[in-house]
Coordinates of C-alpha atoms and ligand atoms in Angstrom, one line a residue:
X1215 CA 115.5 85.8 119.3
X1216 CA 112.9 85.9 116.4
X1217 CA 113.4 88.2 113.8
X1218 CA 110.2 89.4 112.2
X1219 CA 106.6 90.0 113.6
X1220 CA 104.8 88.7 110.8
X1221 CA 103.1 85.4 110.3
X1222 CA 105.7 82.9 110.8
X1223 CA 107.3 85.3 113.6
X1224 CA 104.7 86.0 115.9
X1225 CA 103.7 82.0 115.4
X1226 CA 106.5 81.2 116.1
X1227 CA 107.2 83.6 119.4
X1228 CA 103.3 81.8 121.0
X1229 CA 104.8 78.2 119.8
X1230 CA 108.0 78.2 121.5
X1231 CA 106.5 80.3 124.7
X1232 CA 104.2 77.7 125.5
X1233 CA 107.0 75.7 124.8
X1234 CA 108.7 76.9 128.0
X1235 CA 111.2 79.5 125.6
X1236 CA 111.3 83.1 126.5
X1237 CA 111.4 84.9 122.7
X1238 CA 112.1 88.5 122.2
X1239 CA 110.5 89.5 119.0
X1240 CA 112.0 92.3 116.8
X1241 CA 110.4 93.4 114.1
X1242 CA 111.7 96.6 111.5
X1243 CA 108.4 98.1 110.9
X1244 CA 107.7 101.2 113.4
X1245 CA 104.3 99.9 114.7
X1246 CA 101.4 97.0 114.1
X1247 CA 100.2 97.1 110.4
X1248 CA 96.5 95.5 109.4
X1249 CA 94.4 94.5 106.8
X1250 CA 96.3 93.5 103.8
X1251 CA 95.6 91.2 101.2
X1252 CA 93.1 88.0 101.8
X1253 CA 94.4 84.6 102.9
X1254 CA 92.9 81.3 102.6
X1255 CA 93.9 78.7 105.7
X1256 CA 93.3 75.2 104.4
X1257 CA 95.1 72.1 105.2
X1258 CA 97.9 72.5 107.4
X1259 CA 97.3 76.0 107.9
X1260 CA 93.7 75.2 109.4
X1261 CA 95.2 72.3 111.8
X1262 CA 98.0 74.7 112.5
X1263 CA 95.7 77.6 113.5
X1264 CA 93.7 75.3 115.7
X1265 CA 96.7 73.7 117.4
X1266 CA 97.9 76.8 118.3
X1267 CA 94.9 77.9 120.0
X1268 CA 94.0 80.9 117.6
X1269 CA 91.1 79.9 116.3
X1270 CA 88.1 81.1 118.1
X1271 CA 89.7 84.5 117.1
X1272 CA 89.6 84.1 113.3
X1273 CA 86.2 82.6 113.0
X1274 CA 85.1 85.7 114.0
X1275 CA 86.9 87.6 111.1
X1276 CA 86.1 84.5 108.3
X1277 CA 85.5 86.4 105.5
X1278 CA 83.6 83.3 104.5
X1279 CA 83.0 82.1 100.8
X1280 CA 81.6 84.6 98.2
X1281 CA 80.3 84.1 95.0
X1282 CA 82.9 84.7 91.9
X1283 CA 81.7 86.4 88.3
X1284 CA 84.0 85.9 85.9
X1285 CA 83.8 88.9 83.7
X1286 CA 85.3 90.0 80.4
X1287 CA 87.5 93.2 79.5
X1288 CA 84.8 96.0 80.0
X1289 CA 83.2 94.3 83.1
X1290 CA 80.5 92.3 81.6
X1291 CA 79.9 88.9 82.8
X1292 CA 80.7 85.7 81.3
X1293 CA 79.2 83.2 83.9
X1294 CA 79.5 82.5 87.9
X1295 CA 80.5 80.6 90.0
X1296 CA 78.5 80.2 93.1
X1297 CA 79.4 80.1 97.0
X1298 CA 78.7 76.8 97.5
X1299 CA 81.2 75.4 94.9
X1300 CA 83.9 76.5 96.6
X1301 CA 82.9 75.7 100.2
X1302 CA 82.3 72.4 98.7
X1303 CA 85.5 72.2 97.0
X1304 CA 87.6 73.2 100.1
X1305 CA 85.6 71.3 102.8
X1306 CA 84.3 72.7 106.6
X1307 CA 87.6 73.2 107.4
X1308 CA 88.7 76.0 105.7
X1309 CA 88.9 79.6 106.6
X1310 CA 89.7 82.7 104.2
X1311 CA 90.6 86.4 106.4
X1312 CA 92.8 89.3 106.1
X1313 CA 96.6 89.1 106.8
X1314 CA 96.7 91.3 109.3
X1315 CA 93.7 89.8 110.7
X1316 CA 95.9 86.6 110.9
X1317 CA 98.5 88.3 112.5
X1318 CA 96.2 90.1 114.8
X1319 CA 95.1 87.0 116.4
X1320 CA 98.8 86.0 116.9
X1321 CA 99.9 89.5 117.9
X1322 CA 97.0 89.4 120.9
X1323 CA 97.7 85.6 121.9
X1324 CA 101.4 86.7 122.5
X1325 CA 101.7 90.7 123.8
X1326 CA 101.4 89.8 127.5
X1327 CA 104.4 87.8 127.3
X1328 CA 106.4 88.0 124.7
X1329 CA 108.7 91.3 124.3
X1330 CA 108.1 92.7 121.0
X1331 CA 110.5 95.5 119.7
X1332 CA 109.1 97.3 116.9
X1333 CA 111.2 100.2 114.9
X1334 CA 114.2 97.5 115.5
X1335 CA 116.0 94.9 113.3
X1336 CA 119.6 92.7 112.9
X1337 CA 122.8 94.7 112.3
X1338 CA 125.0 91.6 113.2
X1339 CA 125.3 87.7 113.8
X1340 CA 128.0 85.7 115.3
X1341 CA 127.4 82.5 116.9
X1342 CA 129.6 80.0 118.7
X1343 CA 128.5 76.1 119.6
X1344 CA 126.8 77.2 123.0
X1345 CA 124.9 80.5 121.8
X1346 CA 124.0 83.4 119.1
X1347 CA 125.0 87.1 119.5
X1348 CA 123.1 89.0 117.8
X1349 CA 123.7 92.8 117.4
X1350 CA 120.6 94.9 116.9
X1351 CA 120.1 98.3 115.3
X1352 CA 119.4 100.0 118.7
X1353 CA 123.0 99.4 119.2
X1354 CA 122.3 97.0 121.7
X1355 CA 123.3 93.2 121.8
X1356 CA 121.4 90.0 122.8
X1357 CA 122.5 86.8 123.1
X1358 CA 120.3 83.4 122.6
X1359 CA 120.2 79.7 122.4
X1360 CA 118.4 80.1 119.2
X1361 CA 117.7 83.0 116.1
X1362 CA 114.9 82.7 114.2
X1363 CA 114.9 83.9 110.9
X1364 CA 111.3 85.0 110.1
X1365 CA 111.6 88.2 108.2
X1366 CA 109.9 87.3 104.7
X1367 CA 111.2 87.1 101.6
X1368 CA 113.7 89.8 101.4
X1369 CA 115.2 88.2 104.7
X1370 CA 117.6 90.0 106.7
X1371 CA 118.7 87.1 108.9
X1372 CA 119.5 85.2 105.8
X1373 CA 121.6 87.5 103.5
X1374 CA 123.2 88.0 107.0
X1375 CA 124.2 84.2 107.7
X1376 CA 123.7 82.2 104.4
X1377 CA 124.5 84.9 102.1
X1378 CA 123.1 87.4 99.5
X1379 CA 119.4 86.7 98.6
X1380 CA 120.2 86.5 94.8
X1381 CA 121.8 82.9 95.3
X1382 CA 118.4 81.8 96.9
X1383 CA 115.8 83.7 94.7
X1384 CA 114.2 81.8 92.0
X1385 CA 112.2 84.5 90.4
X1386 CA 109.0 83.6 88.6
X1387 CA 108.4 86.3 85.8
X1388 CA 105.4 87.7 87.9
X1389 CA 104.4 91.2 89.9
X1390 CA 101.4 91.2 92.3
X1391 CA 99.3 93.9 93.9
X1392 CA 97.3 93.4 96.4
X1393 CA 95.4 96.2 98.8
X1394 CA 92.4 96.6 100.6
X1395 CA 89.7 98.9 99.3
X1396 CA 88.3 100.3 102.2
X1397 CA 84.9 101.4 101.0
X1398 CA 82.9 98.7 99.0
X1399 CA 84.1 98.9 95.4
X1400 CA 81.8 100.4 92.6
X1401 CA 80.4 98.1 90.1
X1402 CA 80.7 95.0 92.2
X1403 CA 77.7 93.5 94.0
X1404 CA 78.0 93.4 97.8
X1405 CA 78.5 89.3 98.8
X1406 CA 80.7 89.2 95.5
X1407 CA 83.8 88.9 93.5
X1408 CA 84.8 89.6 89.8
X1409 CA 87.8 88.3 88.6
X1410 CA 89.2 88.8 84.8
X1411 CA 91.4 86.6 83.6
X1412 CA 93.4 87.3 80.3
X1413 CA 96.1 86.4 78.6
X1414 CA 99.2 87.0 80.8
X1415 CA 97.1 89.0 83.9
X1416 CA 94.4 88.6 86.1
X1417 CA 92.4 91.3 88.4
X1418 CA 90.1 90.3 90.8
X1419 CA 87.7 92.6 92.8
X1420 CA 86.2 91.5 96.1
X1421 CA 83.1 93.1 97.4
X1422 CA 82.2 92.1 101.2
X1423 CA 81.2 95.4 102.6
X1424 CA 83.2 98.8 104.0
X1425 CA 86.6 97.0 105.5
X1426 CA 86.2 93.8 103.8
X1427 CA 86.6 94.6 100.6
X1428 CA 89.8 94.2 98.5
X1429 CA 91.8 94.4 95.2
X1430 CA 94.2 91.4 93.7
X1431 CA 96.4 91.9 90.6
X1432 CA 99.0 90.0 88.7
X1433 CA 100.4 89.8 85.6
X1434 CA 103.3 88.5 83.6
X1435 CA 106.7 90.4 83.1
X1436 CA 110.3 90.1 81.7
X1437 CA 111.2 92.7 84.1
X1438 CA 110.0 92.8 87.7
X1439 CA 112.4 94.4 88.8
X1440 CA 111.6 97.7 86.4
X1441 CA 107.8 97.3 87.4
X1442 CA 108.8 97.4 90.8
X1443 CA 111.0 100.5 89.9
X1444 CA 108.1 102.7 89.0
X1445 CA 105.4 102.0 92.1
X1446 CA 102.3 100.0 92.5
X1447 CA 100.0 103.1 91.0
X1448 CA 101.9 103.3 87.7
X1449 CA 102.8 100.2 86.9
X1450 CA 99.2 98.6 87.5
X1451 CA 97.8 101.4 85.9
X1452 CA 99.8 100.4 82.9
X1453 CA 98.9 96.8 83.3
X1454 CA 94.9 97.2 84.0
X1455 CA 94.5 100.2 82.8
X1456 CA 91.9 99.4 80.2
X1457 CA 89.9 97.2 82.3
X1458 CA 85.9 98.2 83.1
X1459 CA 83.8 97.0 85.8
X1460 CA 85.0 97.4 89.2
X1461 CA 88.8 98.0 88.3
X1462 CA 88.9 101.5 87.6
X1463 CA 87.3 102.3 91.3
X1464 CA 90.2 100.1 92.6
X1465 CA 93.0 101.5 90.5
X1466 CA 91.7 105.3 92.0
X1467 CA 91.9 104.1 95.3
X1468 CA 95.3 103.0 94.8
X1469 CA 96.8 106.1 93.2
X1470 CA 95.1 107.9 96.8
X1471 CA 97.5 105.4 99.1
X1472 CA 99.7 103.9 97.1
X1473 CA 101.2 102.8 100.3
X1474 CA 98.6 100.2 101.3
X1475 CA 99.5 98.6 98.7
X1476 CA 101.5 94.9 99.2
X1477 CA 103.6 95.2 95.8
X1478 CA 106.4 92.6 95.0
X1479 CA 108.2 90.4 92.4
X1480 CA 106.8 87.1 92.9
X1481 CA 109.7 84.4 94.1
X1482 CA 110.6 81.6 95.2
X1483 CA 113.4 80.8 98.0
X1484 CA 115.3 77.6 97.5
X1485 CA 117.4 76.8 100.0
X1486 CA 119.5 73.5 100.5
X1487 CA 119.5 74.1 104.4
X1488 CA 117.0 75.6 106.6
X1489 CA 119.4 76.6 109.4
X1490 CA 122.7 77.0 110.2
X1491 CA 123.9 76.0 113.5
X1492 CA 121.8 77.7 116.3
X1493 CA 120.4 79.9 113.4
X1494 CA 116.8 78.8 111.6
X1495 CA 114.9 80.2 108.5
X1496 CA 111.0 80.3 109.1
X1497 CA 108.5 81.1 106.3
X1498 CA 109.0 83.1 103.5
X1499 CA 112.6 83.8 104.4
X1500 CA 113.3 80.2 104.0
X1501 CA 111.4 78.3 101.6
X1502 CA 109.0 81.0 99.9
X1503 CA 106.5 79.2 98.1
X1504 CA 104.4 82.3 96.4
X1505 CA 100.5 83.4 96.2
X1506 CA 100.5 80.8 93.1
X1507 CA 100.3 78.1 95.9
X1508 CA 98.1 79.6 98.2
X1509 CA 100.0 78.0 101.1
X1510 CA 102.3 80.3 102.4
X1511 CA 100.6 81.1 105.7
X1512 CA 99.9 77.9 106.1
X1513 CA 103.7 76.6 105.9
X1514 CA 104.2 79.7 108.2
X1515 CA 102.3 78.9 111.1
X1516 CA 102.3 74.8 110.6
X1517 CA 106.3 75.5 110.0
X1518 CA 106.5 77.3 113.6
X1519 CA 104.4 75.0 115.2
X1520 CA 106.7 72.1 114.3
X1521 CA 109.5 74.1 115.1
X1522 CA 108.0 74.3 119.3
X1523 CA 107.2 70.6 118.9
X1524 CA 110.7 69.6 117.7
X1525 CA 112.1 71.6 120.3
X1526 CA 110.4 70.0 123.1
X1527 CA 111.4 67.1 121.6
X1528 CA 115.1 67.5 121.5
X1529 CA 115.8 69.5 124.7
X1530 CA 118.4 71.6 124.6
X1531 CA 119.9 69.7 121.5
X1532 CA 118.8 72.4 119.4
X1533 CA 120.5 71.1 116.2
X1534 CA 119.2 67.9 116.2
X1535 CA 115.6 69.7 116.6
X1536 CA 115.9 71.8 113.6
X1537 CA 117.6 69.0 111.9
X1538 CA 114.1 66.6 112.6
X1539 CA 112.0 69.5 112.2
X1540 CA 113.9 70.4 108.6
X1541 CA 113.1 66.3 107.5
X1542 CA 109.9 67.3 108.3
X1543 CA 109.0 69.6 106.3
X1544 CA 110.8 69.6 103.1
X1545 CA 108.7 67.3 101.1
X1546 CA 105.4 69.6 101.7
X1547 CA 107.4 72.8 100.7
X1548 CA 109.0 71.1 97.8
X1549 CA 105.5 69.7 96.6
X1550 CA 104.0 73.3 97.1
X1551 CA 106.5 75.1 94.9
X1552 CA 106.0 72.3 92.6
X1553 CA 102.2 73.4 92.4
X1554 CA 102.6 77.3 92.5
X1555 CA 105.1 76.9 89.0
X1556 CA 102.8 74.8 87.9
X1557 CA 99.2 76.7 88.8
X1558 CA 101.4 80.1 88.0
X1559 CA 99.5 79.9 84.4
X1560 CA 96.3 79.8 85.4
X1561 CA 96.8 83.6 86.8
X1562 CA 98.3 84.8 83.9
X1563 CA 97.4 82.1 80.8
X1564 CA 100.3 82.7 78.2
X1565 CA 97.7 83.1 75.4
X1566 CA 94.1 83.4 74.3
X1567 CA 93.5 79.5 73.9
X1568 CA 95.2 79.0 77.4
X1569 CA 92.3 81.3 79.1
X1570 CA 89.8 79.3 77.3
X1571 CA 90.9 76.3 78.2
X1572 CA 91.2 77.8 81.9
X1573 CA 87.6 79.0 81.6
X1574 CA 86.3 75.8 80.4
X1575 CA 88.2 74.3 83.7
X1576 CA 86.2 76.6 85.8
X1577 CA 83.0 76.2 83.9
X1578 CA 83.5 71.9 84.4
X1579 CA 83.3 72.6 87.7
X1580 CA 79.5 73.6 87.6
X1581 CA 79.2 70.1 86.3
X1582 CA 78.5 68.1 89.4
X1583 CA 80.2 65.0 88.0
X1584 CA 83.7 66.8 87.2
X1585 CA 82.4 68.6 90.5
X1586 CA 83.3 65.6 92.6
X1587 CA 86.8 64.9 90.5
X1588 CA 87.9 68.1 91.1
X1589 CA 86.9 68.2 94.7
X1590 CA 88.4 65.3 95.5
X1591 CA 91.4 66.3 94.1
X1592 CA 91.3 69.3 96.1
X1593 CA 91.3 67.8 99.4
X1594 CA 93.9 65.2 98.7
X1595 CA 96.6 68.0 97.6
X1596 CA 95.2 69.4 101.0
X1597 CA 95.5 66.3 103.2
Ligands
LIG1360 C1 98.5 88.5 97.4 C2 98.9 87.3 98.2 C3 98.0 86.3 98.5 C4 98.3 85.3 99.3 N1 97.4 84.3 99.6 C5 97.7 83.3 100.4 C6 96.7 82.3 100.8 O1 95.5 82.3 100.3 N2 97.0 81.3 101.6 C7 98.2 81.2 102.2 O2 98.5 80.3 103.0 N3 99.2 82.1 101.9 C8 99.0 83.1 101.0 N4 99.9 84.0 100.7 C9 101.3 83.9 101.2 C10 101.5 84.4 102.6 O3 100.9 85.7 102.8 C11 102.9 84.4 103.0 O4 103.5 83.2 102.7 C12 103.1 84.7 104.5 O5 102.7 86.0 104.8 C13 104.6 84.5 104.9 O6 104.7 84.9 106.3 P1 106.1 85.2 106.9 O7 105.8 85.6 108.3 O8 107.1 84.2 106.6 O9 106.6 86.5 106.1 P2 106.0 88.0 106.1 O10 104.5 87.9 106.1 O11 106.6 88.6 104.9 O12 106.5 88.7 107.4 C14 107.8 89.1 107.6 C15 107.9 90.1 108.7 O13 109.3 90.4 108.9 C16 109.4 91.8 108.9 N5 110.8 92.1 108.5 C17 111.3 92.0 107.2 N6 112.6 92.3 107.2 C18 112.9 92.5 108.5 C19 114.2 92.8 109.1 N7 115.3 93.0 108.3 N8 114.2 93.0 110.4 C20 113.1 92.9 111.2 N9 111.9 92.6 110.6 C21 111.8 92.4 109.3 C22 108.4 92.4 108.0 O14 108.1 93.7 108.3 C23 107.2 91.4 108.4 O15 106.5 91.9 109.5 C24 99.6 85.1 99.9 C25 100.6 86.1 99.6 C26 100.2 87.2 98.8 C27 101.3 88.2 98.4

């Protein structure tokens, strides 16, 4: 039983299919949702995408590298940085696409064979040593060698087994918005990004063409949970309102479907254990790392395929799989928190001589020397 048809879920439903498994996939949202945000797949996310066989399907959708302008408070440029900087930073194996693009490909690798039940979710959980029970909110009940946790970061799986997500949440001082923009934004050129960064926010505008264009916002607060409170059209209204260039268009669009917008607190999960028993935590819902570490995806699908390969591993000692599988992991989700706290600042720079410095970073990457450095670097934190 996997809770959750997102990224780690419907990874997870192909993985332990293939595996020999038969999943049944519940997931609370009434039907399919698309587009979303944009997601780089580097690293173990790129290996993860190819073991799984999906692929052929994104490189189709690549959204591909773009050139970025970094521009000041009215819009105006300040300097660029071009395509090839960033294809050369990241390497050939690299691919950048919408999140529901991601999960489309997953969604269509597993819907002949895996049962997915939308509009449904987890009233109850009781598990012995031979199985789980799990009580859905159809009011009917299944019972299964295994539960799968993969319902995000407000999990429901886990405030159900492990207890309230307060005791888990570390929260990092941050809200993001992120939507797509559906027509190509004004005052951007097509192939392009902008992206402002100032002193506790950043906006960036993508421009790729009608359907491949989106909007990315976050900025610093003492209280999420009060930004939160009043909506992602006020409160980044509030936030960006002054901006120029191609904010304004995307702020409009936003106030016309506030809805499309992806609009959170951004937080970490720490979690001493991954599972309990026959019950697991996959992705966000166990070890959230954030959008600071650009990895989450990546620890989503590479967590699930792990999770199939430790299971074939173990048998039907399913505690000893998720115990091997948990070893596993831990030291690239710990080292990936590690880097979103740390690379949290250069979203949203505490003050004016932290952007600068930032900037300068950026600009000593035009220098093909520091180039190298940096690339290097890059690829090792990727390995
Ligand atoms: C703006 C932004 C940019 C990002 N950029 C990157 C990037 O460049 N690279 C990268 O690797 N990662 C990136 N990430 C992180 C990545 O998107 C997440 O880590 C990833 O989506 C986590 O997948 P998941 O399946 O664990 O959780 P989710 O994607 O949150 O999916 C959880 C699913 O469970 C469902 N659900 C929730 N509660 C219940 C319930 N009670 N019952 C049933 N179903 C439920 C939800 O509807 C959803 O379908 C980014 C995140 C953001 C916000």
């Amino acid at each position: 039983m996997i809770v959750g048809a997102g990224i780690a879920g419907l990874a997870a439903a192909l993985r332990l299919h293939r595996a020999g498994w038969e999943p049944i996939v519940v997931e609370r949202a009434p039907a399919r949702r698309s587009s979303g945000y944009m997601v780089n797949l580097v690293g173990w996310g790129y290996d993860a995408a190819e073991g799984l066989g999906i692929l052929p399907a994104l490189t189709g959708r690549d959204l591909g590298v773009f050139t970025t302008v970094m521009v000041r408070a009215d819009g105006r440029p300040k300097f660029t940085v071009p395509p090839e900087i960033a294809e050369a930073a990241v390497g050939k194996r690299a691919l950048t696409v919408f999140r529901g693009d991601l999960e489309s490909a997953l969604y269509e690798a597993v819907r002949d064979t895996v049962e997915i039940r939308f509009g449904t979710t987890v009233a109850d959980v009781e598990q012995s040593t031979a199985e789980v029970r799990v009580g859905l909110s159809d009011g009917t009940t299944e019972r299964a060698a295994l539960l799968i946790g993969a319902d995000g970061l407000h999990s429901g799986v886990r405030a159900a087994v492990f207890g309230p997500e307060t005791g888990f949440r570390v929260d990092l001082q941050h809200v993001v918005g992120a939507f797509p923009l559906g027509g190509v934004p004004e005052g951007v050129a097509e192939g392009s990004g902008t992206t402002f960064i100032g002193p506790g926010r950043t906006a960036a505008i993508i421009s790729l063409g009608p359907d491949r264009s989106s909007a990315f916002f976050t900025y610093r607060t003492g209280d999420a949970g009060a930004e939160l409170e009043r909506g992602p059209g006020r409160a980044l209204a509030a936030a960006f309102g002054d901006l120029g260039g191609g904010v304004p268009h995307a702020l409009r669009r936003l106030a016309a479907d506030p809805a499309a917008a992806y609009f959170d607190s951004v937080s970490q999960i720490a979690m001493d254990r991954w599972s309990d028993g026959r019950v697991v935590l996959l992705g966000d819902a166990a070890w959230c790392v954030t959008l600071f570490a650009g990895y989450g995806a990546a620890l989503a699908l590479s967590g699930a395929d792990r999770l199939g390969a430790a299971l074939e591993r173990h048998g039907s000692d399913v505690p000893a799989a998720l115990a091997g599988w948990e070893e596993g992991l831990r030291p690239e989700v710990r080292k990936r928190q590690a880097l979103a706290r740390t690379g949290m600042h250069r979203f949203a720079p505490p003050s004016r001589a932290h952007v600068f410095m930032s900037e300068m970073t950026i600009r000593a990457i035009l220098v093909p020397g520091v180039r190298g450095l940096v690339q290097r670097g890059i690829r090792r934190a990727n390995r």
